[in-house]
PDB file of N, CA and C in Angstrom:
ATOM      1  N   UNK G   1      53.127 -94.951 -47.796  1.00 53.00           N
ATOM      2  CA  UNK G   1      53.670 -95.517 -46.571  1.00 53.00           C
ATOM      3  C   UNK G   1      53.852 -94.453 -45.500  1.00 53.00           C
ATOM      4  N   UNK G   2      54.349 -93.319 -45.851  1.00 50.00           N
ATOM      5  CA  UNK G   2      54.464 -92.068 -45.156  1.00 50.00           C
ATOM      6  C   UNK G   2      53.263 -91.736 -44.105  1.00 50.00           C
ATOM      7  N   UNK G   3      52.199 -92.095 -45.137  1.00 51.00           N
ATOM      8  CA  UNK G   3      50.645 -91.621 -44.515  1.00 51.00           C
ATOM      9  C   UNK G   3      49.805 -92.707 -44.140  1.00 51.00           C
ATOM     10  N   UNK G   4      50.576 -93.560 -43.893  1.00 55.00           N
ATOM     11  CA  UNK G   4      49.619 -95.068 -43.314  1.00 55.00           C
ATOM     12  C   UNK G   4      48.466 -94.581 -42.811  1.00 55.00           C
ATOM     13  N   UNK G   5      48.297 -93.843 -42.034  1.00 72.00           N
ATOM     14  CA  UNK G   5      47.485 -93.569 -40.972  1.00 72.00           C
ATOM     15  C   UNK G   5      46.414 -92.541 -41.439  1.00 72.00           C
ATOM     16  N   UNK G   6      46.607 -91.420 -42.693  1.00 81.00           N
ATOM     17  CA  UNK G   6      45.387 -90.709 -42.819  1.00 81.00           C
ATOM     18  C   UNK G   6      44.613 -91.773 -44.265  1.00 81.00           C
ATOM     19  N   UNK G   7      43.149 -92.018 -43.467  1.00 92.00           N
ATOM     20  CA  UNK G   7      42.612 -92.605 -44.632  1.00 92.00           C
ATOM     21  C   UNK G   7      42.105 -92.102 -45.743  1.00 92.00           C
ATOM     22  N   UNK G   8      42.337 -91.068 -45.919  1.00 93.00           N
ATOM     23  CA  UNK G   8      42.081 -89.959 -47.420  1.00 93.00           C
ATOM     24  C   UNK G   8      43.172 -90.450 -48.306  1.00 93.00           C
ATOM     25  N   UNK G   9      44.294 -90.270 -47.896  1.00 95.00           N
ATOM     26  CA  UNK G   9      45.478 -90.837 -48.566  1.00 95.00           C
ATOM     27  C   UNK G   9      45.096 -92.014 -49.233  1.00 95.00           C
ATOM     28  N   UNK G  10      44.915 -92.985 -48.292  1.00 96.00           N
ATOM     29  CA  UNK G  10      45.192 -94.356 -48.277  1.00 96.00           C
ATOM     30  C   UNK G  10      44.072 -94.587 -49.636  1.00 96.00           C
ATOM     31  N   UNK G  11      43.074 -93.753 -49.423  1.00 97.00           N
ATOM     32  CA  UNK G  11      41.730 -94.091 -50.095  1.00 97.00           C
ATOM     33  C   UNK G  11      42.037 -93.811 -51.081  1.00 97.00           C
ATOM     34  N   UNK G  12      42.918 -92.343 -51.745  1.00 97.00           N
ATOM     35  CA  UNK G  12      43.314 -91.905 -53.363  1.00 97.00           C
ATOM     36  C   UNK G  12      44.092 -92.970 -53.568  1.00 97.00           C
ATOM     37  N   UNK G  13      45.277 -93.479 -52.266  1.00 97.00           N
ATOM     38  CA  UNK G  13      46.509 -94.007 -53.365  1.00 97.00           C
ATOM     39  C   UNK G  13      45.342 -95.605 -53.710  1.00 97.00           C
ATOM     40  N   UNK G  14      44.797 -96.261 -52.820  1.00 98.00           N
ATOM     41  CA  UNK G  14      43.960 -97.184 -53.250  1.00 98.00           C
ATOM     42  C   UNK G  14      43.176 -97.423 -55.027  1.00 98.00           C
ATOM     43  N   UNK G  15      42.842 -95.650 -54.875  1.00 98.00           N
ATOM     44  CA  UNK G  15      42.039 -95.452 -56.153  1.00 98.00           C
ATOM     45  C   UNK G  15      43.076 -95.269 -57.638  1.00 98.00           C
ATOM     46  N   UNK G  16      44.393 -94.609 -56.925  1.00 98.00           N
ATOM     47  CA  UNK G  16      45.405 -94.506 -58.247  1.00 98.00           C
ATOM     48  C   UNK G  16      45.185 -96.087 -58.562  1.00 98.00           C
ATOM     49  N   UNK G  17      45.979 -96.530 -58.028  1.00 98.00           N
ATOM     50  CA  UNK G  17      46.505 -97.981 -57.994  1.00 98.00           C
ATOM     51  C   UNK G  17      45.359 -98.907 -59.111  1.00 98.00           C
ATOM     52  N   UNK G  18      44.152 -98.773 -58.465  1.00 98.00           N
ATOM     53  CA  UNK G  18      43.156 -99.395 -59.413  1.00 98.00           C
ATOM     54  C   UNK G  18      43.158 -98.568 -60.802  1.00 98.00           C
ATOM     55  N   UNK G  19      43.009 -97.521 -61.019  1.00 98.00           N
ATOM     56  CA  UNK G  19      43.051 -96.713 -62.528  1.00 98.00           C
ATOM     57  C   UNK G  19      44.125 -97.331 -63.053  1.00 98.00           C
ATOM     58  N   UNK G  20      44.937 -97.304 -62.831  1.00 98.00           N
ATOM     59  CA  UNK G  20      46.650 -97.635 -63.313  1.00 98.00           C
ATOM     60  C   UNK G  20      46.633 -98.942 -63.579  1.00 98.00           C
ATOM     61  N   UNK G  21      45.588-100.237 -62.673  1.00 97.00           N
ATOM     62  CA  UNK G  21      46.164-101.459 -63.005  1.00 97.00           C
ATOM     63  C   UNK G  21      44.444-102.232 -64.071  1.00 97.00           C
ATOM     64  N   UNK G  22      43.869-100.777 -64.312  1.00 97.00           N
ATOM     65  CA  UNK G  22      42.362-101.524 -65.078  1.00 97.00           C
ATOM     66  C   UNK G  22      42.997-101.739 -66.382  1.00 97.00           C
ATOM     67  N   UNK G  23      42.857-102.889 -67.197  1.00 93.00           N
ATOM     68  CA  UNK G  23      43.426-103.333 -68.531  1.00 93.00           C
ATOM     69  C   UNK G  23      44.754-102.769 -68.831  1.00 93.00           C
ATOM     70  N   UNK G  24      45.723-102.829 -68.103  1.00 95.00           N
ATOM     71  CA  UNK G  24      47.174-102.684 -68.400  1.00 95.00           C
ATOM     72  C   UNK G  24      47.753-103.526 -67.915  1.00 95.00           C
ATOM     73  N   UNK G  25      47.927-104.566 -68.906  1.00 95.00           N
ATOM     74  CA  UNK G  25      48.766-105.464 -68.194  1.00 95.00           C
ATOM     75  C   UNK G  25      50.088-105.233 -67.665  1.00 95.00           C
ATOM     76  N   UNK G  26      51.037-104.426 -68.208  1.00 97.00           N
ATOM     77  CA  UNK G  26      52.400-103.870 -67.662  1.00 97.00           C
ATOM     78  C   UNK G  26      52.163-103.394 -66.623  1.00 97.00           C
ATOM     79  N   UNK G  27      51.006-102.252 -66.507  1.00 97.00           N
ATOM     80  CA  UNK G  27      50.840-101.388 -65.188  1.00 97.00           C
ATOM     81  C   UNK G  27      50.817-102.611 -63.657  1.00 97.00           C
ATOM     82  N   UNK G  28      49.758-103.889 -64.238  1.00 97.00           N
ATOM     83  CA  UNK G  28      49.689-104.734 -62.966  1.00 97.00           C
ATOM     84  C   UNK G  28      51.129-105.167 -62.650  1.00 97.00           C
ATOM     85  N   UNK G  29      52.114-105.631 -63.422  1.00 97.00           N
ATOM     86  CA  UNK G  29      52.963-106.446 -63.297  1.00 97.00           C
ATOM     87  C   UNK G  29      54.065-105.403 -62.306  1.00 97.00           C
ATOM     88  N   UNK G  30      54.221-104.374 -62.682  1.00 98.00           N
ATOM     89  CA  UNK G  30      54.754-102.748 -61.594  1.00 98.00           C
ATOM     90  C   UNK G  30      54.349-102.951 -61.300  1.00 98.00           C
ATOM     91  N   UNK G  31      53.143-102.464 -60.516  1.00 98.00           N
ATOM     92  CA  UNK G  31      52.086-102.143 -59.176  1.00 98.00           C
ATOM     93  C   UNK G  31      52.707-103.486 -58.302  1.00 98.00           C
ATOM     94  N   UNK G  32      52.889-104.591 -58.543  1.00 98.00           N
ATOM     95  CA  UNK G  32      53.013-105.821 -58.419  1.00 98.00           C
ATOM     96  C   UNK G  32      54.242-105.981 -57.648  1.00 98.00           C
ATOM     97  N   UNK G  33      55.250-105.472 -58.636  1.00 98.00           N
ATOM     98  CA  UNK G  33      57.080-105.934 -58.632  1.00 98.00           C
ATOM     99  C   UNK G  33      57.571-104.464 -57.340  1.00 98.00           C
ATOM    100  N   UNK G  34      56.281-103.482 -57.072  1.00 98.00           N
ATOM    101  CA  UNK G  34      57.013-102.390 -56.138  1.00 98.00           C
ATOM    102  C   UNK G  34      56.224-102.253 -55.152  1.00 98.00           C
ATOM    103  N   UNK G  35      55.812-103.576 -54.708  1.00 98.00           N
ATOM    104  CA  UNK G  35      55.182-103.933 -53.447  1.00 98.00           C
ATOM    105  C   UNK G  35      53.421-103.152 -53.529  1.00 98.00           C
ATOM    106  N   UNK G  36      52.968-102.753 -54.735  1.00 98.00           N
ATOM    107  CA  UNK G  36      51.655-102.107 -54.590  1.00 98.00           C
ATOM    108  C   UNK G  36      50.298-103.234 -53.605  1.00 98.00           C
ATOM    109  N   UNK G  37      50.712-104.894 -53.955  1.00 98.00           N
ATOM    110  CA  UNK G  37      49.987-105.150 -53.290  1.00 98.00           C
ATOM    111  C   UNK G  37      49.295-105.474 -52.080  1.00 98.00           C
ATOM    112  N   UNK G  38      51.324-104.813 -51.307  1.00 98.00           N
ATOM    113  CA  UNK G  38      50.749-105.437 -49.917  1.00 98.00           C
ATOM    114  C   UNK G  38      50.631-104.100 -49.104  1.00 98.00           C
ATOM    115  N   UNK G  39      50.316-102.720 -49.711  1.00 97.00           N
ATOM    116  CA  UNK G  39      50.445-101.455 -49.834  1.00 97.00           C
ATOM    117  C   UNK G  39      48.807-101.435 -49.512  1.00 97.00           C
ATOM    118  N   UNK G  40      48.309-102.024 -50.675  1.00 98.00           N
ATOM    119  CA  UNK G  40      46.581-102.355 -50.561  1.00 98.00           C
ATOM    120  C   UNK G  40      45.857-102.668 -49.624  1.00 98.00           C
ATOM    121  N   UNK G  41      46.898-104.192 -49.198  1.00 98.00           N
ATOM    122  CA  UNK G  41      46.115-104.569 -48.166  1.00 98.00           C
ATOM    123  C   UNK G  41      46.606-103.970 -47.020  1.00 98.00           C
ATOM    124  N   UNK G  42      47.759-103.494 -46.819  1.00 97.00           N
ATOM    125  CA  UNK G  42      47.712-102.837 -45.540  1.00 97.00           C
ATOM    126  C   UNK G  42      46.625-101.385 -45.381  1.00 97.00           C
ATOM    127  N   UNK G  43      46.357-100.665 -46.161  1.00 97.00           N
ATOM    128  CA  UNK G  43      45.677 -99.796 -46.348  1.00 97.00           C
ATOM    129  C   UNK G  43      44.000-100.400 -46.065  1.00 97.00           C
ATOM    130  N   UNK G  44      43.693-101.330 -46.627  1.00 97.00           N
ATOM    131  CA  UNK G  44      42.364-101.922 -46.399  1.00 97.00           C
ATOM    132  C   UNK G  44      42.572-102.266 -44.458  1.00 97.00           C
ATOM    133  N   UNK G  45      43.520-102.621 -44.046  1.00 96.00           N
ATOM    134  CA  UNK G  45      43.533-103.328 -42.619  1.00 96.00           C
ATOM    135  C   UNK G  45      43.646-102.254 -41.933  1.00 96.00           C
ATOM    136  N   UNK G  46      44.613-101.436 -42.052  1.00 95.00           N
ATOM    137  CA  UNK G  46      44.608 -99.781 -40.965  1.00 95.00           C
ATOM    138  C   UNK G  46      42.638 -99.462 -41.030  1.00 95.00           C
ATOM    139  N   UNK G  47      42.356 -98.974 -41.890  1.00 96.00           N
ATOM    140  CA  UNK G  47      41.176 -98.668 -42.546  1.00 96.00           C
ATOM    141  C   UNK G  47      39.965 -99.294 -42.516  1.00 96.00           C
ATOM    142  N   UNK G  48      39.935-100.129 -41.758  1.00 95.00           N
ATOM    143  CA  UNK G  48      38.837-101.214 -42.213  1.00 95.00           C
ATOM    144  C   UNK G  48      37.327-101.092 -41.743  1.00 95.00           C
ATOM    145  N   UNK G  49      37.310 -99.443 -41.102  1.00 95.00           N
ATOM    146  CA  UNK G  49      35.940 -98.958 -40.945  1.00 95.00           C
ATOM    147  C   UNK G  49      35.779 -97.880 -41.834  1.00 95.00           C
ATOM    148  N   UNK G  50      36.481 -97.959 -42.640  1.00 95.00           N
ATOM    149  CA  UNK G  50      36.549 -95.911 -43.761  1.00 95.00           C
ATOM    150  C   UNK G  50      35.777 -97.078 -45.460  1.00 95.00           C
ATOM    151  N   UNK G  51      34.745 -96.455 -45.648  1.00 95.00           N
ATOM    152  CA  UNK G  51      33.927 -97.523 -46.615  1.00 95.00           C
ATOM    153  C   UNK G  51      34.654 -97.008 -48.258  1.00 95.00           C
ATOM    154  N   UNK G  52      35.485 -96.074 -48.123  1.00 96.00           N
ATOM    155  CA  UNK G  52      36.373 -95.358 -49.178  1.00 96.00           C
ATOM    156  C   UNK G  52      37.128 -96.160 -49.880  1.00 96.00           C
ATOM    157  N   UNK G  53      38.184 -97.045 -48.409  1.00 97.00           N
ATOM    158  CA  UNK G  53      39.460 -97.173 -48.593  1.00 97.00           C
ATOM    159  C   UNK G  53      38.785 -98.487 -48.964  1.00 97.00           C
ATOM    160  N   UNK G  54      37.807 -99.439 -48.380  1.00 97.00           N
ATOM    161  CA  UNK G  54      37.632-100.474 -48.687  1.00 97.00           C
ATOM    162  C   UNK G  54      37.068-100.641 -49.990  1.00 97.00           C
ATOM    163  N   UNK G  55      36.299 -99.629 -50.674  1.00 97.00           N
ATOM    164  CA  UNK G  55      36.095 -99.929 -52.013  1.00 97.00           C
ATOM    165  C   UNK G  55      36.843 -99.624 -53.100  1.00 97.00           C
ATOM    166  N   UNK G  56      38.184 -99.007 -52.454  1.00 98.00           N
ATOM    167  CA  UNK G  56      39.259 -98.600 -54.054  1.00 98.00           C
ATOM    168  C   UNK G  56      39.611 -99.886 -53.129  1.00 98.00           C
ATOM    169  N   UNK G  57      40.003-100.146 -52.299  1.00 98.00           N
ATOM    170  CA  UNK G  57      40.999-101.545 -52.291  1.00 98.00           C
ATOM    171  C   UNK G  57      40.709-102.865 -53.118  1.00 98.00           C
ATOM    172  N   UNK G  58      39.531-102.811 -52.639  1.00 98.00           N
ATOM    173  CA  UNK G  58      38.775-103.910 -53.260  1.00 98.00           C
ATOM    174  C   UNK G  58      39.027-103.719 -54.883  1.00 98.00           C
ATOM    175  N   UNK G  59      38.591-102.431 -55.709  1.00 98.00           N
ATOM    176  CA  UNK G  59      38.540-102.325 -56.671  1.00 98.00           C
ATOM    177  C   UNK G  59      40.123-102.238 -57.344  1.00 98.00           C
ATOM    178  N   UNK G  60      41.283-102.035 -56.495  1.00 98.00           N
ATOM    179  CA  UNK G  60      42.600-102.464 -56.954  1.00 98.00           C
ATOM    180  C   UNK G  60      43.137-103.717 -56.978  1.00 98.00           C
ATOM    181  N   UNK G  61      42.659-104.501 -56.057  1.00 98.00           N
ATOM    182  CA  UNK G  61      42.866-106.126 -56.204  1.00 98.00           C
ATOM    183  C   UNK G  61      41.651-106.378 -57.395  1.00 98.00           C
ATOM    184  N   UNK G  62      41.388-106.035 -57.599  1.00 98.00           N
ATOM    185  CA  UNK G  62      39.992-106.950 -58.325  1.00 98.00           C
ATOM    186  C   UNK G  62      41.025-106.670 -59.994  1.00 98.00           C
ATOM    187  N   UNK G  63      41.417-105.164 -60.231  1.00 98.00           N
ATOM    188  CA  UNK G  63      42.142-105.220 -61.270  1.00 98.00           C
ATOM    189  C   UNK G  63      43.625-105.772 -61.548  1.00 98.00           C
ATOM    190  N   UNK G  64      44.208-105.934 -60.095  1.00 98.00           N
ATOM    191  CA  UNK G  64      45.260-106.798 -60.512  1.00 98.00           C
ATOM    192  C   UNK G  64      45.157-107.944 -60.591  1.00 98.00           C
ATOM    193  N   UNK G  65      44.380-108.452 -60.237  1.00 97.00           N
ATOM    194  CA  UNK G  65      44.391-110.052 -60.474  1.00 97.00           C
ATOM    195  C   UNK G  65      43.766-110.414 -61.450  1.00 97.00           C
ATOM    196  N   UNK G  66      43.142-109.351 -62.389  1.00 96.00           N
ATOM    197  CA  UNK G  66      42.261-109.876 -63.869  1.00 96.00           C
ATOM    198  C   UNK G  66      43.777-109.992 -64.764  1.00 96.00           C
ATOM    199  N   UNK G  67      43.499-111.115 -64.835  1.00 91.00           N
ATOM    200  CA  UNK G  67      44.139-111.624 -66.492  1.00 91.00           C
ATOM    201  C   UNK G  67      45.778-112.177 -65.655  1.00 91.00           C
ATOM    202  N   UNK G  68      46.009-112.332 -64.781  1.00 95.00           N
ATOM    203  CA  UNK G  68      47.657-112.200 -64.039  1.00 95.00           C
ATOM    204  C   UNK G  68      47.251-113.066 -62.849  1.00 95.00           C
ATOM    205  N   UNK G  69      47.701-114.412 -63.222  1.00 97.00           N
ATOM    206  CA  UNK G  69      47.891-115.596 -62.085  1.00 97.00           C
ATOM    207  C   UNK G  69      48.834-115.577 -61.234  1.00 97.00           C
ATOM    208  N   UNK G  70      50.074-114.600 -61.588  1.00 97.00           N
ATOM    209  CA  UNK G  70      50.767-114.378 -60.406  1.00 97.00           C
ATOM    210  C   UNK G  70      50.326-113.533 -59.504  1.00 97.00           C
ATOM    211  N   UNK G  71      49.324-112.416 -59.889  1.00 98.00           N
ATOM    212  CA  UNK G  71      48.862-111.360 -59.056  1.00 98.00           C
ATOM    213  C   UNK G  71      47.946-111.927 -58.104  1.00 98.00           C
ATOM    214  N   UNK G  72      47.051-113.140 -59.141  1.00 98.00           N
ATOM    215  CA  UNK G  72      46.416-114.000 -58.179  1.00 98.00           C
ATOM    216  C   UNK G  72      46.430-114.333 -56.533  1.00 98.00           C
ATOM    217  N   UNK G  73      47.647-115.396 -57.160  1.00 98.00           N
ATOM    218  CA  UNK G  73      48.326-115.970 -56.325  1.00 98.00           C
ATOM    219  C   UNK G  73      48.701-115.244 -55.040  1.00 98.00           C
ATOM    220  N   UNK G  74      49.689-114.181 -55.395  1.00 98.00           N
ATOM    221  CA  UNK G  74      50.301-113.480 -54.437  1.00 98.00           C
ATOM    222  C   UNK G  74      49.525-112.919 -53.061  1.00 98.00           C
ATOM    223  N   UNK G  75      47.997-112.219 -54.063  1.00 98.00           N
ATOM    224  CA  UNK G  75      46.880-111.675 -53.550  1.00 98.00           C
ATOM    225  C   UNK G  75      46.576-112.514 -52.132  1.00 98.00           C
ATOM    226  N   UNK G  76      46.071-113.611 -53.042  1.00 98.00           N
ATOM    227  CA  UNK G  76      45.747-114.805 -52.002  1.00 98.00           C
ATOM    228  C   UNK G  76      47.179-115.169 -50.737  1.00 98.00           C
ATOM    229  N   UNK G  77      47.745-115.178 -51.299  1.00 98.00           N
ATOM    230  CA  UNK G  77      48.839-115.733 -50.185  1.00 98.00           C
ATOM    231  C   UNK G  77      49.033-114.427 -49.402  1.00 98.00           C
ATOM    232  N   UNK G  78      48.669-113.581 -49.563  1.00 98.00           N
ATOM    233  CA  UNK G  78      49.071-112.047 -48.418  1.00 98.00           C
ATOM    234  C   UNK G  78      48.138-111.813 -47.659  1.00 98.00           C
ATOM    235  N   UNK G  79      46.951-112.746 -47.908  1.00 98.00           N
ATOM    236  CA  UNK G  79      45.766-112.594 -47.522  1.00 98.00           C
ATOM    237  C   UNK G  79      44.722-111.516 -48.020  1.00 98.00           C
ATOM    238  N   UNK G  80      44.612-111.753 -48.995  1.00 98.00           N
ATOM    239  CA  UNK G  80      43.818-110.611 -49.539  1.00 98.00           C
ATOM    240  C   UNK G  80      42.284-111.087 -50.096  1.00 98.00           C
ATOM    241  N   UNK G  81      41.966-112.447 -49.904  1.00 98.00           N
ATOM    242  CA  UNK G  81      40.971-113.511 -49.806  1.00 98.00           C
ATOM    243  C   UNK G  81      39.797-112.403 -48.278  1.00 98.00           C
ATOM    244  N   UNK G  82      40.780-112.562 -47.309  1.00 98.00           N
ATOM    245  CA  UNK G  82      40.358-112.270 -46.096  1.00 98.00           C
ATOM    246  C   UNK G  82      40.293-110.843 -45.979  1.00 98.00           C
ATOM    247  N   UNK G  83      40.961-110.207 -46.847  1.00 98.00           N
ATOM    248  CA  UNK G  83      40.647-108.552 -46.251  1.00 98.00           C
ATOM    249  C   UNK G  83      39.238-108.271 -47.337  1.00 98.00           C
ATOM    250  N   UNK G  84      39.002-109.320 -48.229  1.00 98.00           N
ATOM    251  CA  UNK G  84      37.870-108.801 -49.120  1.00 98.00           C
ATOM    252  C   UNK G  84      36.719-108.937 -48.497  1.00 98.00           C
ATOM    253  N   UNK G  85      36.752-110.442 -48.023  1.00 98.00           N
ATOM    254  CA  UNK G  85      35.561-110.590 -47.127  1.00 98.00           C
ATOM    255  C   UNK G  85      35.134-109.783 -46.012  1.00 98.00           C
ATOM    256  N   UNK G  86      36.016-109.381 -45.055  1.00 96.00           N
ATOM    257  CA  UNK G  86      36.289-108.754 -44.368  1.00 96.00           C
ATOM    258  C   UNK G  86      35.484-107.274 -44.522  1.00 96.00           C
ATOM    259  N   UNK G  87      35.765-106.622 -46.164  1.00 97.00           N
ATOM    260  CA  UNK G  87      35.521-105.296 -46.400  1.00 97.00           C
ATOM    261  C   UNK G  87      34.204-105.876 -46.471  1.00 97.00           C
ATOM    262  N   UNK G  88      33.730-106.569 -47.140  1.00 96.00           N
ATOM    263  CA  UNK G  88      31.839-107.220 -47.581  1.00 96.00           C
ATOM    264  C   UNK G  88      30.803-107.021 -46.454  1.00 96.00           C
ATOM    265  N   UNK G  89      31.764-107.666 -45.629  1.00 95.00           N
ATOM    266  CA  UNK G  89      31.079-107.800 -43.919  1.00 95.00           C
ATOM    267  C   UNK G  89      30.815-106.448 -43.084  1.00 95.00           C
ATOM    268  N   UNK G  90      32.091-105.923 -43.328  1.00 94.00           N
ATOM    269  CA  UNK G  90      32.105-104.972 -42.612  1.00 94.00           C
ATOM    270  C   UNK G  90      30.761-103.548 -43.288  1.00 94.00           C
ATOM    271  N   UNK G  91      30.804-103.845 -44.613  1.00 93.00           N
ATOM    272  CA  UNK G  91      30.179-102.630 -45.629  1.00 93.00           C
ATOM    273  C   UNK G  91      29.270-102.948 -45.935  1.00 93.00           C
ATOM    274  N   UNK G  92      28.593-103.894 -45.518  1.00 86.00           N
ATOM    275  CA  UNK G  92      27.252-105.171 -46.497  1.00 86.00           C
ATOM    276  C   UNK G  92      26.925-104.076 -46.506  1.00 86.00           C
ATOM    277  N   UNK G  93      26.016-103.063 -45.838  1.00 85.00           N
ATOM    278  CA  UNK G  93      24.689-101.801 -46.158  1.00 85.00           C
ATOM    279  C   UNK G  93      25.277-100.890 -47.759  1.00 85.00           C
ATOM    280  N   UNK G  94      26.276-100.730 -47.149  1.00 76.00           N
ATOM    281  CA  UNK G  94      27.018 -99.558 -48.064  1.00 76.00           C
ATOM    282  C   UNK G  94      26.534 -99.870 -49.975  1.00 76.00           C
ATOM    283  N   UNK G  95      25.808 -99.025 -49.866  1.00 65.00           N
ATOM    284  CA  UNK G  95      25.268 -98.865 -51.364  1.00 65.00           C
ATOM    285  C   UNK G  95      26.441 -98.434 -52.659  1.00 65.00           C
TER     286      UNK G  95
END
């Protein structure tokens, strides 16, 4: 939160966040309960031309919401439907 603004940051804490929430279910349910997900998407929205931040973001929602219908849910309701598409559009080339 400190570093909203440098997208190097934004891009590691993006990338912790996904390591931490790949097949741990406890880890998602934290990441979850201490605001990690709207941490994500704000990081994907500051960011949304840095092709870094958009692919750990992407790749941290993608692991919290495996296996966790509340992470789902939440995802979706914070809008995180729209920051994915969003990253797709914006990155289609990006290999």
């Amino acid at each position: 939160r400190a570093h909203g603004s440098h997208a190097g940051v934004q891009k590691n804490g993006c990338g912790a966040l996904m390591n931490l929430a790949r097949n741990d279910d406890d880890n998602t349910v934290k990441i979850a309960e201490e605001g990690g997900i709207g941490a994500v998407l704000a990081a994907m929205r500051a960011h949304g031309s840095h092709a870094g931040v958009q692919k750990n973001g992407c790749g941290a929602l993608m692991n919290l919401a495996r296996n966790d219908d509340d992470n789902t849910v939440k995802i979706a309701e914070e809008g995180g439907i729209g920051a994915v598409l969003a990253a797709m559009r914006a990155h289609g080339s990006h290999a």
